[in-house]
XYZ file of C-alpha atoms in Angstrom:
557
model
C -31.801 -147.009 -75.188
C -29.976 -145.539 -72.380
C -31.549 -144.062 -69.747
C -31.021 -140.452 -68.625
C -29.819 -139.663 -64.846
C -28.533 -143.190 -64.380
C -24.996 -142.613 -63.391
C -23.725 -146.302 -64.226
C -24.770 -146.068 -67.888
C -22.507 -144.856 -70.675
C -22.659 -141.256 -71.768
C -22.605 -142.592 -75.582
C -24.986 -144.905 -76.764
C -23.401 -148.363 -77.792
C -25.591 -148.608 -80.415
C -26.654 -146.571 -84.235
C -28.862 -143.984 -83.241
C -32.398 -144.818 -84.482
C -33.668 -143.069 -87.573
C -36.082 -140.591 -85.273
C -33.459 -140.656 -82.619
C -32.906 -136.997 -81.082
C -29.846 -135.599 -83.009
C -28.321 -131.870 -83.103
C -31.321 -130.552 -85.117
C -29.992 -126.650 -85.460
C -33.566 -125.689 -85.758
C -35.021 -127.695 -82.768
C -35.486 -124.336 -80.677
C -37.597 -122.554 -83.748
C -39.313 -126.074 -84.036
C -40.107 -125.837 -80.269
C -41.309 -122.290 -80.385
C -44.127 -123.437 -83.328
C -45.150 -126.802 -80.917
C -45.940 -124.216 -77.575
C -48.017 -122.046 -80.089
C -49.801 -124.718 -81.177
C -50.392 -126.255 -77.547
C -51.313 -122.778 -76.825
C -53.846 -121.936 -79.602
C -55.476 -125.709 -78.551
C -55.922 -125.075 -74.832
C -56.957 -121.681 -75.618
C -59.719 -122.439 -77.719
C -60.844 -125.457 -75.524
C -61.363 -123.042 -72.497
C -62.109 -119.474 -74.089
C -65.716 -120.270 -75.325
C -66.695 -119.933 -71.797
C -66.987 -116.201 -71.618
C -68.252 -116.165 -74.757
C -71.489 -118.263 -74.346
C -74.016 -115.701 -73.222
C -73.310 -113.544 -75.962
C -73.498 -116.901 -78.509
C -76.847 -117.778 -76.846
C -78.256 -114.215 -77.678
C -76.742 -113.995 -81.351
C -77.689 -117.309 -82.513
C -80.391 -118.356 -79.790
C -78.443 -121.216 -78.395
C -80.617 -123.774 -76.123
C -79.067 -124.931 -72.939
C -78.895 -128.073 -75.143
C -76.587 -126.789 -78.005
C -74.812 -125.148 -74.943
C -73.263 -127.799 -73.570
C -72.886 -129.299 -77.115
C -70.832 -126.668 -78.211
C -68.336 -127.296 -74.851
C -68.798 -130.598 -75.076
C -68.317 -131.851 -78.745
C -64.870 -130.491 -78.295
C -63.906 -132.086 -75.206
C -65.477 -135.832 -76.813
C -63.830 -135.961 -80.314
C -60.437 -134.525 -78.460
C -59.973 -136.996 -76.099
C -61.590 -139.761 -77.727
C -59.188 -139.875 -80.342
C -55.366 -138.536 -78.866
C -54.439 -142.260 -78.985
C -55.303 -142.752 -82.324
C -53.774 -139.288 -83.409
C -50.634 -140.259 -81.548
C -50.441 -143.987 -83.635
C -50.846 -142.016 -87.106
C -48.124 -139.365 -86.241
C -45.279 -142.988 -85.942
C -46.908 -144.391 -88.836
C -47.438 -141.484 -91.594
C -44.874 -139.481 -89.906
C -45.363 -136.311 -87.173
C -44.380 -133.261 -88.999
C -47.099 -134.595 -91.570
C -49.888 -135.133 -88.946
C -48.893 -132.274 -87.213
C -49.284 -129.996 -90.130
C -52.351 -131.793 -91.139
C -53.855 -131.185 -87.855
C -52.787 -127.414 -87.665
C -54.533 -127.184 -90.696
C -57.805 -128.793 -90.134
C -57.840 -126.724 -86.696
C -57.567 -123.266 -88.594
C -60.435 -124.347 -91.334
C -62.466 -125.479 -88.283
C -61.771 -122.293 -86.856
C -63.271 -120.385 -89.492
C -66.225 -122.150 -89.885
C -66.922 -121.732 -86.251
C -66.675 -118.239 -86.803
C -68.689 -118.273 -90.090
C -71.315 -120.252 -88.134
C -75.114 -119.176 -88.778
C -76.774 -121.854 -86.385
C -75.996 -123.646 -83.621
C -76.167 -126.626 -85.585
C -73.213 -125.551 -87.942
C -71.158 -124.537 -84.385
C -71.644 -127.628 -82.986
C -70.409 -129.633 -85.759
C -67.457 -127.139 -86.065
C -66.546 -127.601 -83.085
C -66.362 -131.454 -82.750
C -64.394 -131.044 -86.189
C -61.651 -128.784 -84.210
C -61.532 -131.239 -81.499
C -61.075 -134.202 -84.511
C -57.980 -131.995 -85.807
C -56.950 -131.182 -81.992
C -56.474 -134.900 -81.508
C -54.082 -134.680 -84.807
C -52.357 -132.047 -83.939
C -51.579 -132.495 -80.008
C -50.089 -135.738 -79.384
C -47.291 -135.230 -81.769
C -46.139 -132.027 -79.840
C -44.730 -134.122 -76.872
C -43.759 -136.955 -79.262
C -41.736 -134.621 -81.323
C -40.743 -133.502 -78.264
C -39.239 -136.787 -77.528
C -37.906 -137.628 -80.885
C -35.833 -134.160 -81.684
C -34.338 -132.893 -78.212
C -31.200 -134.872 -76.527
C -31.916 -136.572 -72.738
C -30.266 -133.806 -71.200
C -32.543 -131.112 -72.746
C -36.062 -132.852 -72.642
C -36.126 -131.923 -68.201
C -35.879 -127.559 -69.842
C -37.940 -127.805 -73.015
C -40.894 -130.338 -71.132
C -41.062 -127.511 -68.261
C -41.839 -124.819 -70.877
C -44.606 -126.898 -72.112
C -45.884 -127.482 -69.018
C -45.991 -123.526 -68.320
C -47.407 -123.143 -71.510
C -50.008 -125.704 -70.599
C -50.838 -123.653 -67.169
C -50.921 -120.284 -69.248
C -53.481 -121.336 -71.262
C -55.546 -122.391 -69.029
C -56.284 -119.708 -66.839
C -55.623 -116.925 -69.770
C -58.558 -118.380 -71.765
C -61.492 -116.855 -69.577
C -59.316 -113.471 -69.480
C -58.353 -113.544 -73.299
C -61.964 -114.525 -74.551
C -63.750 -112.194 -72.130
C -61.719 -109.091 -73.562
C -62.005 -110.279 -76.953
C -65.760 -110.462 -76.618
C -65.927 -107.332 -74.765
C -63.476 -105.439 -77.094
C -65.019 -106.624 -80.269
C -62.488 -105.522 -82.443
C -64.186 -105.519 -86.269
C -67.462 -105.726 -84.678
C -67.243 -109.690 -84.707
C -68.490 -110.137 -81.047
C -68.026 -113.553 -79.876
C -66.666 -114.646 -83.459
C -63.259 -113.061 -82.704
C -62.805 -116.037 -80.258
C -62.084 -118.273 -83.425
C -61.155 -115.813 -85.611
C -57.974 -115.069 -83.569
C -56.920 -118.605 -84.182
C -56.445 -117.824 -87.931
C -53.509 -115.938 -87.968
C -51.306 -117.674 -85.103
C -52.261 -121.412 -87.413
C -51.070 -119.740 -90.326
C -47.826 -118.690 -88.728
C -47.521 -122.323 -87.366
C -47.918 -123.630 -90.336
C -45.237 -121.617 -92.017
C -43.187 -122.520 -89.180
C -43.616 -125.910 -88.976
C -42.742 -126.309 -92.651
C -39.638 -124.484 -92.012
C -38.391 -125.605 -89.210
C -39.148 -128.489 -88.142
C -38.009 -132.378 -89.777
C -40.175 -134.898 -90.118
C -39.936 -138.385 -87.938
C -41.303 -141.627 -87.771
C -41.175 -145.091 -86.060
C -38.605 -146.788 -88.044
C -40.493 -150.368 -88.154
C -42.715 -151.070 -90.663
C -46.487 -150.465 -89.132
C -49.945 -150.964 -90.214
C -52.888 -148.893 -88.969
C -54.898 -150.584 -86.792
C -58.376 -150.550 -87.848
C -60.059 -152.805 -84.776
C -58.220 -151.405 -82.546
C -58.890 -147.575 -83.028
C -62.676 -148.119 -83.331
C -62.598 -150.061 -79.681
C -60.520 -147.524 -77.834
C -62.639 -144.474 -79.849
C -65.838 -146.427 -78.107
C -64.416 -147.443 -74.750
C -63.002 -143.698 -74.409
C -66.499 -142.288 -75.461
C -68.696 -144.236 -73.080
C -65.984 -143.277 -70.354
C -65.806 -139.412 -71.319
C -69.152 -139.058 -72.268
C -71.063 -139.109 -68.904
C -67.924 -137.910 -66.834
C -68.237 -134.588 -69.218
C -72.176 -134.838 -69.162
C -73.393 -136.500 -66.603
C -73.929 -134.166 -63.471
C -75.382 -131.240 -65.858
C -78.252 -133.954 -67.115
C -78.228 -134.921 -63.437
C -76.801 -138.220 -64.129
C -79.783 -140.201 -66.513
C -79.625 -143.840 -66.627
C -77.670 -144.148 -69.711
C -74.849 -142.374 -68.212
C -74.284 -144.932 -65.519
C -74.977 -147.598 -68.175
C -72.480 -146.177 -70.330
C -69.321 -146.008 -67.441
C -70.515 -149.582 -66.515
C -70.366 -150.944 -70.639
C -66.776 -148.839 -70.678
C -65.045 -151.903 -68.806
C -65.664 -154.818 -70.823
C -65.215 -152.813 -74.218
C -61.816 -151.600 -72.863
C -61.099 -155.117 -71.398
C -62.001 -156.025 -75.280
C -59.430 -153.082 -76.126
C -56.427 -154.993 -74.496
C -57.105 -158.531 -75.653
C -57.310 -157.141 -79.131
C -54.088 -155.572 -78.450
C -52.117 -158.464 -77.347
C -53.570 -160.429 -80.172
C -51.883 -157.969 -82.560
C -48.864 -157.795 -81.158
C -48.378 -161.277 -81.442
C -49.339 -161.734 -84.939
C -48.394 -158.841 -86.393
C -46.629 -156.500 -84.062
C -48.838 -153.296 -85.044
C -50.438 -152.739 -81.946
C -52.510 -149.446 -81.436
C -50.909 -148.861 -78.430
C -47.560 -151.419 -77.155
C -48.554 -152.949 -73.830
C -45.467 -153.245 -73.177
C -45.174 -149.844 -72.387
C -47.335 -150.541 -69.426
C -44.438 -152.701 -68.054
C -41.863 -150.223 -67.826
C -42.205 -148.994 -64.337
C -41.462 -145.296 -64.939
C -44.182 -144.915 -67.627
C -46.884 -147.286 -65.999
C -47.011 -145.801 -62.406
C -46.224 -142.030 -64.042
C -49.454 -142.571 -66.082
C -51.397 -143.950 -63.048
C -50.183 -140.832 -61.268
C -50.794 -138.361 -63.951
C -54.561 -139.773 -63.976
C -55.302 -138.601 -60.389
C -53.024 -135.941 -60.381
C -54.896 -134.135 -63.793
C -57.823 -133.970 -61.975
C -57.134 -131.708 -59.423
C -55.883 -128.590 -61.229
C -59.028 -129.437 -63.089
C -61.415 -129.675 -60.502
C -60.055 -126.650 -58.693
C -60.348 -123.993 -61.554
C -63.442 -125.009 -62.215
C -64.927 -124.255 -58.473
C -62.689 -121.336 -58.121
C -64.192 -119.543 -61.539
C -68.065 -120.290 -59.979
C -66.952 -118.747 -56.889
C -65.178 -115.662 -57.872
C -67.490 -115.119 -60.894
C -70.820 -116.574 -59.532
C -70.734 -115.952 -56.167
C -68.372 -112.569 -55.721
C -69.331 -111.319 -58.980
C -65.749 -110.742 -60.195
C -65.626 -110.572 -64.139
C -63.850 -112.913 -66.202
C -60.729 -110.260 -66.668
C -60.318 -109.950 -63.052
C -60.737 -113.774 -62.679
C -58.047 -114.198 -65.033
C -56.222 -111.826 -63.497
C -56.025 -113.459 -59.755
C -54.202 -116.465 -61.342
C -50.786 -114.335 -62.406
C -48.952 -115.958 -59.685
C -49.966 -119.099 -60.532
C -49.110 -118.482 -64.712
C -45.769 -116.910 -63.456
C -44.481 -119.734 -60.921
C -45.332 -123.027 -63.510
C -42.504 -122.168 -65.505
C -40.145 -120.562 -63.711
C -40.410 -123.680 -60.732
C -40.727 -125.887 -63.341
C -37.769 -124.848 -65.295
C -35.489 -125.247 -61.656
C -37.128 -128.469 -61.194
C -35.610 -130.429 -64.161
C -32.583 -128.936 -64.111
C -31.292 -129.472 -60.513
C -34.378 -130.512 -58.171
C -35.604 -133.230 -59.784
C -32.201 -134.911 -60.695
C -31.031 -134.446 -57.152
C -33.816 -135.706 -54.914
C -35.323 -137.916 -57.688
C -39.208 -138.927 -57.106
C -38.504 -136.222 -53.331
C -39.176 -133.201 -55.435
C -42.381 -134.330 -57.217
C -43.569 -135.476 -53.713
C -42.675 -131.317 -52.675
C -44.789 -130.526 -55.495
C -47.752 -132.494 -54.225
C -47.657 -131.662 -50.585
C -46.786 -127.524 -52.118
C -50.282 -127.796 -53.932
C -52.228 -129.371 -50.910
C -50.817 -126.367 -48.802
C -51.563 -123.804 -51.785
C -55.660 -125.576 -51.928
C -55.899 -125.184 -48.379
C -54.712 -121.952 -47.220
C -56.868 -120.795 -50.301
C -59.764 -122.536 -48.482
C -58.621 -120.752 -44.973
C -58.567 -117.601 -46.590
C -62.008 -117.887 -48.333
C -63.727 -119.161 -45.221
C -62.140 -116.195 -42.846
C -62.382 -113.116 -45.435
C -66.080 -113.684 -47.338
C -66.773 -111.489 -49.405
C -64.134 -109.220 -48.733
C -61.693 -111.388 -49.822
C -59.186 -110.146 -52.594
C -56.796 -110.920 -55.184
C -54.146 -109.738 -53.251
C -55.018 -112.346 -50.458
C -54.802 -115.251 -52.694
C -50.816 -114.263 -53.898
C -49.680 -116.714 -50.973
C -51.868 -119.357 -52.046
C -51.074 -118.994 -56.070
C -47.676 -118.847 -55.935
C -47.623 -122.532 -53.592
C -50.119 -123.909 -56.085
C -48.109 -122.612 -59.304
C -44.554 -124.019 -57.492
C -46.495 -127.501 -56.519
C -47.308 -127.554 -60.603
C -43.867 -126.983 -61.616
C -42.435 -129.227 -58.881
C -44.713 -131.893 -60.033
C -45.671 -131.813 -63.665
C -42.441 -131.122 -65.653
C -40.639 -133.897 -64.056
C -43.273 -136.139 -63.995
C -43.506 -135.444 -67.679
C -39.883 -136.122 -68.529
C -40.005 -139.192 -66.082
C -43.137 -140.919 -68.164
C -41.387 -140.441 -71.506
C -37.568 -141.543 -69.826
C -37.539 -144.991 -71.160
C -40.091 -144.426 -74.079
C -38.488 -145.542 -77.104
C -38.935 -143.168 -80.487
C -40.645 -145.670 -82.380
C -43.702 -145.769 -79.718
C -43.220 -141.490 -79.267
C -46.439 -141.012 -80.780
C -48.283 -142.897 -79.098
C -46.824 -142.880 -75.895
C -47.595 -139.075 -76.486
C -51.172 -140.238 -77.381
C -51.635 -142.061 -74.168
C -50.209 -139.216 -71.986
C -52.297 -136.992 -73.019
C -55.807 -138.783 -73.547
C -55.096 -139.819 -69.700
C -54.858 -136.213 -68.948
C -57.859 -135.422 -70.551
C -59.611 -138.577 -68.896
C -58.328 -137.322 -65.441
C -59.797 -133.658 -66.010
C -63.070 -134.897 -66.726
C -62.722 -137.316 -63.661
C -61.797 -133.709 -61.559
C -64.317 -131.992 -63.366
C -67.178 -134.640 -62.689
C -66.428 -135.659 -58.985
C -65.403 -132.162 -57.530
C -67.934 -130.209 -60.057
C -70.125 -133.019 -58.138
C -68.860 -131.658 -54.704
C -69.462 -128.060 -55.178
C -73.071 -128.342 -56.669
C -74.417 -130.817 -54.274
C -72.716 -128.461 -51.039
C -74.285 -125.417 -52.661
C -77.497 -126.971 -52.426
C -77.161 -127.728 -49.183
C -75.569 -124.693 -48.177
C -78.802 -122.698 -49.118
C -81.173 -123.069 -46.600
C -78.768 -123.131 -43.534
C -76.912 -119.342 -44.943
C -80.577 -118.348 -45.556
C -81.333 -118.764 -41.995
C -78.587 -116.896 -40.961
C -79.033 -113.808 -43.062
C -82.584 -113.589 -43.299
C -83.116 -112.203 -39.400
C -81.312 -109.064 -39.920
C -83.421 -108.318 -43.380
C -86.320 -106.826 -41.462
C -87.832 -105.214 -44.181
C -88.583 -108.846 -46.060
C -89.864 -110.640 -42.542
C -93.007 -111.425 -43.765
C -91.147 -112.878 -47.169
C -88.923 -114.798 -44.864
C -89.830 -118.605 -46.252
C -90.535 -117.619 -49.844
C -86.896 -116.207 -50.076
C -85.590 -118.862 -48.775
C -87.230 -120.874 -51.347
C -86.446 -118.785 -53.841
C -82.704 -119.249 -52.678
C -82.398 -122.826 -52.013
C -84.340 -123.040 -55.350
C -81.979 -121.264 -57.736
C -78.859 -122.558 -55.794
C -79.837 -126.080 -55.865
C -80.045 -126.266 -59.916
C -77.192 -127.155 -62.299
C -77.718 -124.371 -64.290
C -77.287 -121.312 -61.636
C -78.389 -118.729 -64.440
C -81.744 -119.681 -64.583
C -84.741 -118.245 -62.443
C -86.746 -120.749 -61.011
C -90.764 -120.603 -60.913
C -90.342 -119.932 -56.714
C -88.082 -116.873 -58.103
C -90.792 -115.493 -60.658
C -93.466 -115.694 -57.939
C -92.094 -114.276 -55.034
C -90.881 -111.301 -57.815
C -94.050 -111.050 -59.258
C -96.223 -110.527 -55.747
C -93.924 -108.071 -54.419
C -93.954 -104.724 -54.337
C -91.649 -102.444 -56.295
C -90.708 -100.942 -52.619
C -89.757 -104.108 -51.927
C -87.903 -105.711 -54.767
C -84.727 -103.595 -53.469
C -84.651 -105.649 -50.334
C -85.199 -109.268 -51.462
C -82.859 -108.363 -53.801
C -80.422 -107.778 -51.249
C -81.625 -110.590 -49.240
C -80.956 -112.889 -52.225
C -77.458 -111.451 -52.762
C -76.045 -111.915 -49.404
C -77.555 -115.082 -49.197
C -75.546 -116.269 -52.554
C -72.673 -114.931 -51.805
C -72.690 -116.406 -47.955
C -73.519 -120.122 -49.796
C -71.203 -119.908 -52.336
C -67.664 -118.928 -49.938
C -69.291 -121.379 -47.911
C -69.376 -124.063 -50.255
C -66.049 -123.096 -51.706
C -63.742 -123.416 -48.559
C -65.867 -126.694 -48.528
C -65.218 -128.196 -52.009
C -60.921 -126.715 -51.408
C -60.829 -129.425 -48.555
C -61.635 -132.943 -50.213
C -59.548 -131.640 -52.841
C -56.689 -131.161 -50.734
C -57.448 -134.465 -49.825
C -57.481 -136.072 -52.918
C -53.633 -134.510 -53.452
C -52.728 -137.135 -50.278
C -52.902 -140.371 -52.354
C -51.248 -138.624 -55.241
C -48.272 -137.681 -52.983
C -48.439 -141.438 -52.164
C -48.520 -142.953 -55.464
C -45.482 -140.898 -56.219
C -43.542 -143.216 -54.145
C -44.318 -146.192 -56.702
C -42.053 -144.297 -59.458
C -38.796 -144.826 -59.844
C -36.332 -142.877 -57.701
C -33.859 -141.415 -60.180
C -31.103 -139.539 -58.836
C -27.719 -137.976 -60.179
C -24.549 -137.339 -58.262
C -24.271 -133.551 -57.547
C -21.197 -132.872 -59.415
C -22.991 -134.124 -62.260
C -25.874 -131.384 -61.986
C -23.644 -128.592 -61.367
């Protein structure tokens, strides 16, 4: 297969085109359009219940418990099984799979919206995540399949911007859904909303787009899908879980029984590629330098976007008080630069300065994290969206610098009869590295907000006159509620100090309190920015283990 940007190798392939092999598919632009919806609708739904959790905890009385189920069964049966989803789209075909998963995404919807318990959410929402993992991997691997070399750099940019849209338009789309309420459905317009835009993928997808598969005889590899669906689980499962159960014993077990069942994983693997040759996934992918170090990359790199949202939404929202709408907001910039970076990126950047520009794209993020950091420490509380423009726009031109081409790069030397699940593999590592950002910088932010508590207590608490005599009981009522992973509940310190007090007085260790949260949490924000800034350094230096694919200039114009 001949590889794009190498100037030595023949514009025309030697060789019969393989059955899947990209081709002038006159619909491949329609086909496109239905793949970003669906990518869309997915990331959408995997961030938007958010928002809508207080509201589901008063409807159906939620526990804390059936909380994090809820966020959590989706995240599990998602990335557990992309690999597997990605193997079934080569084998059975991906316009099948991807149908079939479109499908079982829109009747999950629905019964999460017809949900009359928590137990009937949860389940419905592990069974979207189950069709998720259908449905996503064969969006890149169609991707691959249907689009010529020269196009992959434009259309794998417009998925990445799609991929950045979603993200930080799910807290602003499900907060005015739930706010809006249109037919008086409340938080059950979150799912309902993904009724309509399946349906229209559907009928697009059956339109539109042909159907592909690897064009070697496979079988389905039983063994193999049950040990990577295990060694995935015990990995995801306390990286998702972990710090809000305060890290139990069988959490640790678990990461420490995920090495020898994934060490299990590849000797089952090379066993049945050498007496069969239907691998789950082809080791030998592993040896192609572009797709081995891009995956490595992609698996630190995933976890900072990640890990940053996630701080930046407890800060704005939990310790400014900013609602989810102007939250969502903020990150324009960011949505706006993705794509239109990304799209200059594979088309001339990344051709001419080869693995350069995705090492701009890395050192453009570290700059965007920590002048966002600067400006969080200097401003406080009067910080606004306006001052984080500067810092969005170099953290949405680091994404497009970075991801698109390091997207196109992975899949390069791919060929179409491992597209699915190559596709599978990129994305269950980017799931794998978000929990990673999630856990470890999640990790960083609660345990500096603990200890950011009583030190900002001490500094506001001498100019609160009126609660002198309070003094130590508010700062135990601070350090208290600040120091627990779930910052919405009161602690018992809270309840007593409230319940002695005067109503005169309520007003002012109020304010105490508020100024004392909002001091901790800019505090421990401009903290958390820094190490991950500093993760982004070994990122920029792994990028110099990928291949350094360049084009002459004439050749780009």
């Amino acid at each position: 297969m001949n590889k794009a940007g190498q100037t030595e190798q023949p514009t025309a392939p030697e060789t019969p085109l393989l059955p899947d092999a990209p081709g002038s598919d006159p619909k491949r632009w329609l086909a496109l359009t239905v793949l970003l919806v669906a990518t869309f609708m997915d990331l959408l739904d995997s961030n938007i219940i958010t928002v809508a959790i207080p509201s589901i905890q008063r409807d159906l009385g939620a526990s804390a418990v059936a909380v994090q189920a809820m966020t959590a069964g989706y995240t599990l049966s998602f990335a557990v099984l992309l690999i597997t989803g990605g193997r079934l789209g080569d084998i059975f075909g991906r316009k099948r799979m991807f149908l079939t998963g479109v499908a079982g995404f829109v009747v999950a919807s629905a019964l999460c919206a017809a949900a009359q318990n928590t137990e009937m959410l949860v389940a419905s929402r592990a069974l979207q995540g189950l069709a998720a993992a259908v449905m996503v991997p064969q969006v890149l691997a169609l991707i691959h399949v249907t689009f010529a070399p020269q196009e992959i750099g434009r259309v794998v940019s417009l998925y990445a911007s799609m991929i950045g849209l979603a993200v930080v338009s799910g807290p602003v789309v499900g907060g005015a859904l739930v706010e809006w309420s249109p037919l008086d459905l409340g938080w059950r317009s979150i799912f309902v909303v993904n009724l309509p835009i399946g349906v229209a993928a559907l009928a697009g997808a059956w339109k539109w787009m042909r159907e592909s598969n690897s064009p070697h005889a496979q079988r389905l590899d039983i063994v193999g899908m049950l040990l990577a669906t295990v060694g995935l689980l015990l990995l995801m499962l306390p990286l998702t879980l972990g710090r809000e159960l305060g890290w139990p014993v069988w959490s640790i077990v678990a990461l420490v029984a995920a090495l020898p069942v994934i060490a299990l994983f590849v000797v089952h693997q090379r066993h049945k590629t050498r007496t069969d040759g239907s691998p789950l996934v082809s080791l030998s992918l592993f040896k192609v330098r572009a797709f081995g170090a891009g995956i490595g990359v992609q698996l630190l790199f995933s976890a900072i976007p990640a890990g940053f949202f996630l701080s930046w939404t407890l800060y704005l929202q939990g310790g400014l008080g900013w609602s989810a709408l102007h939250t969502g907001l903020t990150a324009i910039p960011f949505s706006v630069c993705v794509p239109l970076v990304g799209g200059l990126a594979v088309r001339k950047l990344s051709p001419l300065y080869g693995r350069y520009c995705l090492v701009a794209g890395a050192l453009s993020m570290l700059a965007g994290i920590a002048t966002y950091a600067w400006a969080a420490d200097r401003l406080g509380p009067d910080i606004t969206s306006w001052h984080a423009v500067p810092s969005m726009i170099l953290l949405g031109s680091g994404m497009g610098l970075l991801m698109p081409p390091l997207t196109t790069l992975v899949l390069r030397e791919v060929t179409p009869q491992e597209a699915g699940a190559a596709s599978g593999i990129i994305n269950a590592t980017g799931q794998l590295g978000a929990a990673l950002g999630v856990a470890v910088i999640g990790g960083i932010f609660f345990s500096a907000l603990a200890g950011n508590a009583g030190p900002q207590a001490d500094r506001v608490l001498p100019a609160h006159r009126a609660v002198a005599r309070q003094a130590a009981e508010v700062k135990g009522c601070a350090t208290d509620a600040l120091g627990q992973d779930d910052l919405a509940k009161v602690p018992p310190s809270c309840t007593a100090l409230t319940a002695k007090s005067g109503p005169g007085n309520l007003e002012a260790i109020g304010s105490a309190l508020g100024e004392i949260r909002t001091k901790t949490f800019v505090a421990t924000y401009s903290e958390t920015l820094y190490w991950a800034a500093g993760c982004l350094v070994p990122v920029a230096g792994l990028l110099f283990l990928l291949p350094h694919h360049r084009v002459r200039r004439q050749e780009t114009a």
